[in-house]
Coordinates of C-alpha atoms in Angstrom, one line a residue:
M1 CA 0.1 13.4 -32.5
L2 CA 1.5 16.9 -33.0
D3 CA 5.3 17.3 -33.0
R4 CA 7.1 20.3 -31.6
Q5 CA 7.6 21.9 -35.0
V6 CA 3.8 21.8 -35.8
L7 CA 3.0 23.2 -32.4
G8 CA 5.6 26.0 -32.9
D9 CA 3.7 27.1 -36.1
L10 CA 0.4 27.6 -34.2
T11 CA -0.8 30.9 -33.0
D12 CA -1.4 31.5 -29.3
T13 CA -5.2 31.3 -30.0
A14 CA -4.7 28.0 -31.9
L15 CA -2.7 26.5 -29.0
I16 CA -5.4 27.2 -26.5
D17 CA -8.0 25.8 -28.9
A18 CA -5.9 22.6 -29.3
L19 CA -5.5 22.4 -25.5
E20 CA -9.3 22.6 -25.0
H21 CA -9.9 20.0 -27.7
H22 CA -7.5 17.5 -26.2
T23 CA -8.8 18.2 -22.7
R24 CA -12.4 17.3 -23.9
A25 CA -11.0 14.3 -25.7
E26 CA -9.2 13.1 -22.6
A27 CA -12.5 13.3 -20.6
S28 CA -14.3 11.5 -23.4
Q29 CA -11.8 8.7 -23.4
A30 CA -12.0 8.5 -19.6
A31 CA -15.7 8.1 -19.9
A32 CA -15.3 5.3 -22.5
R33 CA -12.8 3.6 -20.2
L34 CA -15.2 3.7 -17.3
A35 CA -18.0 2.4 -19.5
V36 CA -15.8 -0.7 -20.3
I37 CA -15.0 -1.1 -16.6
A38 CA -18.8 -1.0 -15.8
E39 CA -19.5 -3.7 -18.3
I40 CA -16.7 -5.9 -16.8
V41 CA -18.2 -5.4 -13.3
A42 CA -21.7 -6.1 -14.5
R43 CA -20.7 -9.4 -16.1
H44 CA -19.0 -10.6 -12.9
C45 CA -21.4 -9.2 -10.3
D46 CA -24.9 -8.5 -11.6
D47 CA -26.1 -12.2 -11.7
E48 CA -23.8 -13.5 -9.0
D49 CA -25.3 -16.3 -7.0
E50 CA -25.4 -16.5 -3.2
V51 CA -22.7 -19.1 -3.0
S52 CA -20.2 -17.1 -5.1
A53 CA -21.0 -13.9 -3.3
H54 CA -19.9 -15.3 0.0
R55 CA -16.5 -16.5 -1.2
A56 CA -13.4 -14.6 -0.4
I57 CA -12.7 -14.3 -4.2
D58 CA -16.2 -13.2 -5.3
G59 CA -17.2 -11.6 -8.5
W60 CA -16.0 -8.2 -7.4
E61 CA -12.5 -9.5 -6.6
T62 CA -12.4 -11.4 -9.9
A63 CA -13.3 -8.3 -11.9
A64 CA -10.9 -6.2 -9.8
A65 CA -8.0 -8.5 -10.7
A66 CA -8.7 -8.3 -14.4
I67 CA -9.0 -4.5 -14.3
S68 CA -6.0 -3.9 -12.1
A69 CA -3.8 -6.1 -14.4
A70 CA -5.1 -4.5 -17.6
C71 CA -4.8 -0.9 -16.2
N72 CA -1.7 -1.4 -14.1
L73 CA -3.5 -0.4 -11.0
G74 CA -3.4 -1.6 -7.4
R75 CA -6.4 -3.5 -6.0
K76 CA -7.7 -0.5 -4.1
A77 CA -7.3 1.9 -7.1
A78 CA -9.1 -0.6 -9.3
S79 CA -12.0 -0.9 -6.9
T80 CA -12.3 2.9 -6.8
Q81 CA -12.6 3.0 -10.6
M82 CA -15.1 0.2 -10.4
R83 CA -17.3 2.1 -7.9
I84 CA -17.2 5.2 -10.1
A85 CA -18.0 3.2 -13.2
Q86 CA -20.8 1.3 -11.5
A87 CA -22.4 4.5 -10.2
L88 CA -22.4 6.1 -13.6
H89 CA -23.8 3.0 -15.2
Q90 CA -26.5 2.2 -12.7
H91 CA -27.6 5.6 -11.2
L92 CA -26.2 8.5 -13.2
P93 CA -26.8 7.9 -16.9
K94 CA -27.4 11.5 -17.7
V95 CA -24.2 12.6 -16.0
A96 CA -22.4 9.8 -17.9
A97 CA -23.7 11.1 -21.2
V98 CA -22.4 14.6 -20.5
F99 CA -19.1 13.1 -19.4
A100 CA -18.9 11.1 -22.6
R101 CA -19.1 14.3 -24.6
G102 CA -16.1 15.6 -22.7
D103 CA -18.1 18.4 -20.9
I104 CA -17.1 17.2 -17.4
P105 CA -13.6 16.5 -16.2
A106 CA -12.8 13.1 -14.7
K107 CA -11.9 14.7 -11.3
V108 CA -15.5 16.1 -11.0
I109 CA -17.0 12.8 -11.9
A110 CA -15.0 11.2 -9.1
T111 CA -16.3 13.8 -6.7
I112 CA -19.9 13.4 -7.8
T113 CA -19.9 9.6 -7.4
W114 CA -18.3 9.9 -3.9
R115 CA -20.7 12.5 -2.7
T116 CA -23.7 10.6 -3.9
H117 CA -22.6 7.4 -2.4
N118 CA -25.3 7.3 0.3
I119 CA -28.3 7.8 -1.9
T120 CA -30.7 4.8 -1.8
D121 CA -34.0 6.1 -3.2
Q122 CA -34.4 5.6 -7.0
D123 CA -36.5 8.8 -7.4
A124 CA -33.9 10.8 -5.6
W125 CA -31.2 9.3 -7.9
A126 CA -33.2 10.4 -11.0
L127 CA -33.7 13.9 -9.8
I128 CA -30.1 14.4 -8.7
D129 CA -28.8 12.8 -12.0
T130 CA -30.8 15.3 -14.0
A131 CA -29.8 18.3 -11.8
L132 CA -26.1 17.4 -11.9
A133 CA -26.1 16.7 -15.6
G134 CA -27.1 20.3 -16.2
A135 CA -25.0 21.9 -13.5
A136 CA -21.7 19.9 -13.4
T137 CA -20.4 21.5 -16.6
T138 CA -19.6 24.6 -14.5
Y139 CA -17.8 22.7 -11.7
G140 CA -14.5 22.3 -13.4
A141 CA -13.3 25.8 -12.4
L142 CA -14.3 25.3 -8.7
S143 CA -12.0 24.3 -5.9
P144 CA -12.5 20.8 -4.6
T145 CA -14.3 22.1 -1.5
K146 CA -16.6 24.3 -3.6
T147 CA -17.3 21.4 -5.9
E148 CA -18.4 19.2 -3.0
Q149 CA -20.6 22.0 -1.7
A150 CA -22.2 22.5 -5.1
I151 CA -23.0 18.8 -5.4
D152 CA -24.3 18.6 -1.8
V153 CA -26.8 21.4 -2.5
W154 CA -28.7 19.0 -4.8
I155 CA -28.4 16.0 -2.4
E156 CA -29.6 18.1 0.5
K157 CA -32.6 19.2 -1.6
F158 CA -33.7 15.7 -2.7
D159 CA -32.2 13.3 -0.1
P160 CA -30.9 15.1 3.0
A161 CA -30.0 11.9 4.8
A162 CA -27.4 11.1 2.1
V163 CA -25.3 14.3 2.5
R164 CA -21.9 13.2 3.6
T165 CA -20.9 16.6 5.1
T166 CA -23.7 16.3 7.7
R167 CA -21.8 13.7 9.7
K168 CA -20.5 14.7 13.1
A169 CA -16.8 15.6 13.2
A170 CA -16.1 12.9 15.8
R171 CA -17.1 10.3 13.2
D172 CA -14.5 11.7 10.8
R173 CA -11.6 11.0 13.2
D174 CA -8.7 9.2 11.6
I175 CA -4.9 9.3 11.4
C176 CA -3.4 9.2 7.9
F177 CA 0.2 8.7 6.9
G178 CA 1.9 10.0 3.8
D179 CA 1.6 12.8 1.3
P180 CA 2.8 12.9 -2.3
D181 CA 5.1 15.8 -1.5
D182 CA 6.9 14.1 1.4
P183 CA 10.7 14.4 1.1
H184 CA 12.5 11.0 1.2
G185 CA 13.0 9.7 4.7
T186 CA 10.1 11.6 6.2
T187 CA 6.3 11.0 6.3
T188 CA 3.6 13.4 7.0
I189 CA 1.0 12.4 9.6
W190 CA -2.3 14.1 9.5
G191 CA -5.8 13.5 10.8
R192 CA -8.4 14.3 13.4
L193 CA -8.6 13.2 17.1
L194 CA -11.0 13.7 19.9
A195 CA -10.0 16.9 21.7
T196 CA -9.4 14.9 24.9
D197 CA -7.1 12.4 23.1
A198 CA -5.2 15.3 21.4
A199 CA -4.6 17.0 24.8
L200 CA -3.3 13.7 26.3
I201 CA -0.9 13.0 23.4
K202 CA 0.3 16.6 23.3
K203 CA 1.1 16.7 27.0
L204 CA 2.8 13.3 26.9
L205 CA 5.0 14.2 23.8
T206 CA 6.0 17.5 25.4
T207 CA 6.9 15.8 28.6
M208 CA 9.0 13.2 26.8
A209 CA 10.7 16.0 24.7
H210 CA 11.8 17.7 27.9
S211 CA 13.1 14.5 29.5
V212 CA 16.5 14.8 27.8
C213 CA 19.4 17.0 28.8
D214 CA 20.1 20.5 27.5
N215 CA 22.9 19.3 25.4
D216 CA 20.6 17.3 23.1
P217 CA 21.1 18.8 19.6
R218 CA 17.5 18.5 18.6
T219 CA 14.9 21.3 18.6
L220 CA 11.8 20.9 20.7
G221 CA 9.7 20.1 17.6
Q222 CA 12.2 17.4 16.5
R223 CA 12.2 15.9 20.0
R224 CA 8.4 15.8 20.0
A225 CA 8.4 14.1 16.6
D226 CA 10.9 11.5 17.8
A227 CA 8.9 11.0 21.0
L228 CA 5.9 9.9 18.9
G229 CA 8.2 7.3 17.3
A230 CA 9.3 6.2 20.8
L231 CA 5.6 5.7 21.7
G232 CA 5.3 3.5 18.7
A233 CA 8.2 1.5 19.9
G234 CA 6.4 0.9 23.2
T235 CA 8.4 3.1 25.5
D236 CA 7.5 6.2 27.5
H237 CA 10.9 7.9 27.4
L238 CA 13.2 9.6 24.8
T239 CA 16.8 8.7 24.4
C240 CA 19.2 11.7 24.7
H241 CA 21.5 12.4 21.7
C242 CA 24.2 14.2 23.6
D243 CA 27.7 12.9 23.7
N244 CA 28.0 12.7 27.5
P245 CA 28.3 9.0 28.6
D246 CA 27.2 10.1 32.1
C247 CA 23.8 11.5 31.0
Q248 CA 21.0 9.5 32.6
A249 CA 18.9 9.7 29.4
T250 CA 21.5 8.1 27.1
G251 CA 21.4 4.5 26.0
P252 CA 20.1 2.4 23.1
D253 CA 17.4 4.1 21.2
P254 CA 14.2 2.0 21.6
R255 CA 13.0 3.1 18.1
S256 CA 15.9 1.2 16.5
R257 CA 15.2 -2.1 18.3
A258 CA 11.5 -2.3 18.9
A259 CA 9.9 -3.5 15.7
V260 CA 11.0 -5.4 12.6
I261 CA 11.5 -3.1 9.6
H262 CA 13.4 -4.3 6.6
L263 CA 15.6 -1.9 4.6
L264 CA 17.5 -3.1 1.5
A265 CA 20.8 -1.3 0.7
Q266 CA 23.7 -2.2 -1.6
T267 CA 26.4 -0.6 0.6
L268 CA 26.4 0.8 4.1
P269 CA 26.8 4.5 4.7
Q270 CA 30.4 5.8 5.0
P271 CA 31.9 9.0 6.4
A272 CA 32.2 11.4 3.5
T273 CA 35.9 12.1 4.3
H274 CA 36.8 8.4 4.0
G275 CA 36.0 8.0 0.3
H276 CA 35.7 4.4 -0.8
D277 CA 38.6 2.9 1.1
D278 CA 36.7 2.0 4.3
T279 CA 34.2 -0.4 2.8
D280 CA 35.4 -3.6 4.5
E281 CA 32.1 -4.1 6.2
Q282 CA 30.4 -4.9 3.0
D283 CA 31.5 -5.4 -0.6
A284 CA 30.1 -3.1 -3.2
G285 CA 28.0 -5.8 -4.8
E286 CA 26.6 -7.3 -1.6
E287 CA 23.2 -6.4 -0.4
A288 CA 22.4 -6.0 3.3
T289 CA 19.2 -5.9 5.3
T290 CA 19.2 -3.4 8.1
R291 CA 16.8 -4.8 10.6
V292 CA 15.3 -2.8 13.3
A293 CA 14.5 -5.6 15.8
A294 CA 13.4 -5.9 19.4
R295 CA 16.2 -6.2 21.8
D296 CA 15.4 -9.7 22.8
Q297 CA 13.5 -10.8 19.8
G298 CA 16.0 -13.1 18.2
P299 CA 16.0 -14.3 14.6
L300 CA 13.5 -13.1 12.0
R301 CA 10.1 -14.7 12.1
T302 CA 6.6 -14.1 10.7
D303 CA 3.4 -14.4 12.7
T304 CA 0.3 -15.8 11.2
G305 CA -2.3 -13.9 13.1
D306 CA -2.5 -11.0 10.6
A307 CA -4.1 -11.6 7.2
G308 CA -1.2 -10.0 5.4
Q309 CA 1.6 -11.7 7.3
G310 CA 0.8 -15.4 7.3
H311 CA 1.6 -17.9 4.7
P312 CA -1.6 -19.5 3.6
P313 CA -1.3 -22.8 1.8
D314 CA -1.0 -23.6 -1.9
K315 CA -3.8 -25.6 -3.5
E316 CA -3.0 -28.8 -1.6
R317 CA -3.3 -27.3 1.9
P318 CA -6.4 -26.0 3.8
P319 CA -6.5 -22.2 3.9
T320 CA -6.8 -22.2 7.7
A321 CA -3.6 -24.2 8.3
P322 CA -1.2 -22.2 10.5
D323 CA 2.2 -21.4 9.1
T324 CA 5.2 -20.6 11.3
I325 CA 8.4 -19.9 9.3
E326 CA 11.4 -21.8 10.7
T327 CA 14.0 -19.8 12.5
P328 CA 17.4 -21.5 12.1
A329 CA 20.5 -19.8 13.5
D330 CA 21.1 -16.5 11.9
T331 CA 24.1 -14.2 12.3
T332 CA 23.4 -10.5 12.8
T333 CA 25.7 -7.7 13.8
A334 CA 24.7 -4.6 15.7
G335 CA 25.5 -1.2 14.4
P336 CA 29.2 -0.6 14.8
A337 CA 30.3 1.9 17.4
H338 CA 32.2 3.9 14.8
S339 CA 29.2 4.2 12.5
P340 CA 29.1 7.6 10.8
R341 CA 26.4 10.1 11.9
D342 CA 25.3 13.3 10.2
P343 CA 24.8 16.0 12.8
H344 CA 22.9 18.1 10.3
I345 CA 19.7 16.1 10.6
H346 CA 19.2 17.6 14.1
G347 CA 19.1 21.2 15.3
E348 CA 18.1 24.5 13.7
P349 CA 18.7 25.1 10.0
H350 CA 21.3 27.8 10.7
D351 CA 23.5 25.2 12.4
Y352 CA 24.2 23.6 9.0
T353 CA 27.7 24.0 7.5
A354 CA 28.0 26.9 5.1
D355 CA 29.4 24.8 2.2
G356 CA 26.8 22.0 2.6
T357 CA 29.4 19.2 2.6
P358 CA 27.7 16.0 3.6
S359 CA 28.9 14.1 6.6
V360 CA 27.7 10.7 5.4
T361 CA 27.7 9.3 1.9
G362 CA 26.3 6.2 0.3
P363 CA 23.3 5.0 -1.7
P364 CA 19.8 5.2 -0.1
A365 CA 18.1 2.2 1.4
I366 CA 14.6 0.9 0.3
I367 CA 11.9 0.1 2.9
L368 CA 10.0 -3.1 2.0
G369 CA 6.7 -1.8 0.7
G370 CA 7.8 1.6 -0.4
G371 CA 9.8 4.5 0.8
I372 CA 13.4 5.7 0.5
V373 CA 15.7 6.2 3.4
P374 CA 18.6 8.5 2.5
A375 CA 22.1 7.5 3.7
P376 CA 22.2 10.0 6.7
L377 CA 19.0 8.5 8.1
L378 CA 20.2 5.0 7.5
A379 CA 23.4 5.8 9.3
E380 CA 21.4 7.2 12.2
L381 CA 19.5 4.0 12.5
I382 CA 22.6 1.9 12.5
A383 CA 24.4 4.2 15.0
T384 CA 21.4 4.0 17.4
G385 CA 21.2 0.3 17.6
A386 CA 19.9 -1.3 14.4
T387 CA 21.3 -4.7 13.5
I388 CA 22.7 -5.6 10.1
T389 CA 22.1 -8.9 8.4
H390 CA 23.9 -9.8 5.2
L391 CA 21.6 -11.5 2.7
T392 CA 22.4 -15.0 1.5
H393 CA 23.5 -15.3 -2.1
P394 CA 20.8 -17.0 -4.1
E395 CA 23.1 -19.8 -5.4
D396 CA 23.6 -20.7 -1.7
L397 CA 19.9 -21.2 -1.2
T398 CA 19.4 -24.7 -2.3
T399 CA 16.1 -26.7 -2.5
Q400 CA 14.7 -27.4 0.9
T401 CA 12.9 -30.6 1.7
H402 CA 10.1 -29.1 3.7
Y403 CA 7.1 -26.9 2.9
R404 CA 7.9 -23.9 5.1
P405 CA 10.9 -21.8 3.9
S406 CA 13.7 -21.1 6.2
T407 CA 14.4 -17.6 7.6
K408 CA 17.2 -17.0 5.2
L409 CA 15.2 -18.2 2.2
A410 CA 12.1 -16.1 3.2
A411 CA 14.3 -13.0 3.7
Y412 CA 15.9 -13.4 0.3
V413 CA 12.6 -13.8 -1.5
R414 CA 11.0 -10.9 0.2
T415 CA 13.9 -8.5 -0.4
R416 CA 14.3 -9.7 -4.0
D417 CA 10.7 -9.0 -4.9
L418 CA 9.8 -6.2 -2.4
T419 CA 6.1 -6.3 -3.3
C420 CA 3.3 -8.7 -4.4
M421 CA 4.2 -10.1 -7.8
F422 CA 0.7 -9.8 -9.3
P423 CA 0.4 -7.2 -12.0
G424 CA -0.2 -3.7 -10.6
C425 CA -0.2 -4.8 -7.0
A426 CA 2.0 -2.8 -4.5
V427 CA 1.4 -4.6 -1.3
A428 CA 4.7 -4.9 0.7
A429 CA 6.4 -8.3 0.5
D430 CA 6.5 -8.5 4.3
H431 CA 2.7 -8.3 4.3
C432 CA 2.4 -11.0 1.7
D433 CA 2.2 -14.8 1.7
L434 CA 5.2 -16.7 0.3
D435 CA 3.6 -18.8 -2.4
H436 CA 5.0 -21.9 -4.2
C437 CA 4.4 -20.9 -7.8
T438 CA 4.2 -24.6 -8.7
P439 CA 2.3 -25.9 -5.6
W440 CA 4.1 -28.1 -3.1
P441 CA 5.0 -31.0 -3.1
A442 CA 5.3 -31.0 -6.9
G443 CA 7.0 -27.6 -6.7
A444 CA 10.1 -27.2 -4.6
T445 CA 10.7 -24.9 -1.6
H446 CA 13.4 -23.0 -3.5
P447 CA 13.9 -19.3 -4.4
G448 CA 13.1 -20.1 -8.0
N449 CA 9.7 -21.3 -7.0
L450 CA 8.7 -18.9 -4.3
G451 CA 7.3 -15.4 -4.6
P452 CA 5.3 -13.0 -2.4
K453 CA 1.6 -12.6 -3.2
C454 CA -0.9 -10.6 -1.1
R455 CA -3.7 -12.7 0.4
T456 CA -6.2 -11.7 -2.3
H457 CA -4.0 -12.5 -5.3
H458 CA -2.7 -15.7 -3.6
L459 CA -6.3 -16.9 -3.2
L460 CA -7.1 -15.8 -6.8
K461 CA -4.3 -18.0 -8.1
T462 CA -5.0 -20.9 -5.8
F463 CA -8.7 -21.2 -6.3
P464 CA -9.6 -20.6 -10.0
A465 CA -13.2 -19.5 -10.5
G466 CA -15.5 -20.7 -13.3
D467 CA -13.9 -22.5 -16.2
G468 CA -10.5 -21.2 -15.6
G469 CA -8.3 -18.9 -13.5
W470 CA -5.1 -17.0 -13.3
T471 CA -1.9 -19.0 -14.0
D472 CA 1.6 -18.0 -12.9
V473 CA 4.9 -19.0 -14.2
Q474 CA 8.1 -18.0 -12.4
H475 CA 11.3 -17.5 -14.3
P476 CA 15.0 -18.0 -13.1
D477 CA 15.5 -14.2 -12.7
G478 CA 12.6 -13.9 -10.3
S479 CA 10.2 -12.5 -12.9
H480 CA 6.7 -13.8 -13.4
T481 CA 4.4 -14.4 -16.4
W482 CA 0.7 -14.2 -15.5
T483 CA -2.0 -15.5 -17.9
A484 CA -5.5 -14.2 -17.3
P485 CA -8.6 -16.3 -17.8
T486 CA -9.2 -14.3 -21.0
G487 CA -5.8 -15.3 -22.3
H488 CA -4.1 -11.9 -21.8
I489 CA -0.5 -12.2 -20.6
Y490 CA 1.2 -9.9 -18.1
H491 CA 4.9 -9.8 -17.1
T492 CA 6.1 -8.6 -13.6
T493 CA 9.7 -8.0 -12.6
P494 CA 11.2 -8.1 -9.0
F495 CA 11.2 -4.5 -7.8
S496 CA 14.8 -4.8 -6.4
Q497 CA 15.9 -5.7 -10.0
I498 CA 14.6 -2.3 -11.1
L499 CA 16.0 -0.4 -8.2
F500 CA 19.4 -2.2 -8.1
P501 CA 20.0 -3.5 -11.7
D502 CA 23.3 -5.2 -10.7
Q503 CA 21.8 -7.2 -7.8
A504 CA 22.0 -10.9 -8.3
T505 CA 18.5 -12.3 -8.6
H506 CA 19.1 -15.2 -11.0
T507 CA 18.6 -18.7 -9.5
S508 CA 18.8 -22.1 -11.0
T509 CA 15.6 -23.8 -11.9
P510 CA 14.6 -26.1 -9.1
A511 CA 14.3 -29.8 -10.0
P512 CA 10.7 -31.3 -9.8
T513 CA 10.0 -33.0 -6.5
P514 CA 8.2 -36.3 -6.4
G515 CA 4.8 -36.3 -4.9
P516 CA 1.0 -36.4 -5.7
S517 CA -0.3 -34.2 -8.4
P518 CA -1.5 -30.8 -7.1
T519 CA -4.6 -31.2 -9.4
A520 CA -5.6 -34.5 -7.8
T521 CA -8.0 -32.9 -5.3
T522 CA -11.5 -32.1 -6.7
D523 CA -13.9 -29.3 -6.0
R524 CA -11.5 -26.6 -5.0
H525 CA -14.3 -24.2 -3.9
I526 CA -15.2 -26.2 -0.8
K527 CA -11.9 -24.9 0.7
M528 CA -12.3 -21.3 -0.4
P529 CA -12.4 -19.0 2.6
L530 CA -16.0 -17.6 3.0
R531 CA -17.4 -14.3 4.1
Q532 CA -19.9 -14.1 6.9
R533 CA -21.8 -11.4 4.8
T534 CA -21.6 -10.6 1.1
R535 CA -19.8 -7.5 -0.1
Q536 CA -23.1 -5.9 -1.0
Q537 CA -24.6 -6.7 2.4
T538 CA -21.7 -5.0 4.1
R539 CA -21.9 -2.0 1.8
T540 CA -25.7 -1.6 2.3
Q541 CA -25.3 -1.8 6.1
R542 CA -22.6 0.9 6.0
I543 CA -24.7 3.2 3.9
N544 CA -27.8 2.7 6.1
T545 CA -25.8 3.3 9.3
E546 CA -24.4 6.6 7.9
R547 CA -27.9 7.7 6.8
R548 CA -29.4 6.9 10.2
L549 CA -26.6 8.8 12.0
N550 CA -27.1 11.8 9.6
T551 CA -30.8 11.8 10.4
E552 CA -30.4 11.4 14.2
Q553 CA -27.9 14.2 14.6
D554 CA -30.6 16.8 14.2
K555 CA -32.8 15.3 16.8
P556 CA -32.6 16.4 20.5
P557 CA -31.2 13.8 22.9
P558 CA -31.8 11.0 23.7
F559 CA -32.6 10.6 20.0

């Protein structure tokens, strides 16, 4: 490690030499890291039997859990690293050797393994591996597009059906959400549509944008963007934002009442001119959930039809058992009529006040699963019809005598943890199962024994593979200690505790409940959810389908 004083004594030439050295060392270390990942994957997957390969938690998922915890990666990111490592280990040994010397940057390696994904012929693999090992050292200075083209030249030469760029544009259609540069409170939408679909959506959004009166403060572009949100809310009209009560387009904004979206905030937005005196609606230390709910939907509930929203059982219950969370009476309040609004979020930029004084103040809200909603946008949601539910204090959530948690208990646990509590996992809590850390009935239905886990990590904990599995211990503050089959220990903390350090998350330890031992049942694997096809069968079919389409596109109809 070079400190600032040592670096300050280096000449300009020596600084560049040091930079090049550490860049090569970084690539070399990345290659070593991927080699370790490849070995982990091989141990879990290479000799996997047919029974294990059909389980929901197969060898790949077992390896992914170990890698994601060790590297602090999400499940998808860990799988991506595993695919790269596997390709280098199995098909591109010469490229891997050049990578290990530090001659190829990691970003080029990722591109190489992605572009060569569809190659199936071993002779083609050997030829392309040799070609890329010699040429890829010059790819680092190329743009991503040029790098892809340089790689595709060799694939086109030795295995034309495997070139990914030869797919028809229609097969590339997709809608994507989010960009790393998105400002808080907004999300970029980008993608590709069929031309006919794009024309339909454009016409509809434009028509909806013109359906409000001329006094609406929003620009045409802002109204079109809001119209897309209105479509997502299941309506074909846009609510006018003018102040005229006689306007035929005014009324409750359907976007604020059509779906359930949870936002966690410590205090509600306040008018900037009122300071801190008008905070009667909520004490400073009290958390609130702003819930955007359907007009006639009633209390919070979770459906079990989606794999991420159900509550699959702990070890003592069959995985296919339905789970409907109880919905006891719950008190919600609609957004107050005097809720502050910031007019600066609508209209042209030149309409903003010269001094930039905010109209609304307050801390931001957090969307379950990620995303920050600044106070002005939170105030807009409340003013246009969102409901406000005050979370129950954890000490008021006592042990329940039944398996399924009540609405208030489920809401508290999800907003306390915000995400899956497995190391490195970022699946939103409202797309997770609520798991009894100590399985029911030995473990109580209590906030100190409940935590969100995504379906994969819930199954991973519930059905240990081989001689052992992952164990999870939940602590009174909501944190978890995970122990891997290898003995490695990982600690996870509720995300709300990190975002709001003064939030109350400590709960008393629930008393043990009488009942049969959760380990009394034998042969856990007979209840493990099974795949219709193995992971490798699905991957092979996808590659073969893409190769066939690439081959057929150059043939005259009817193919």
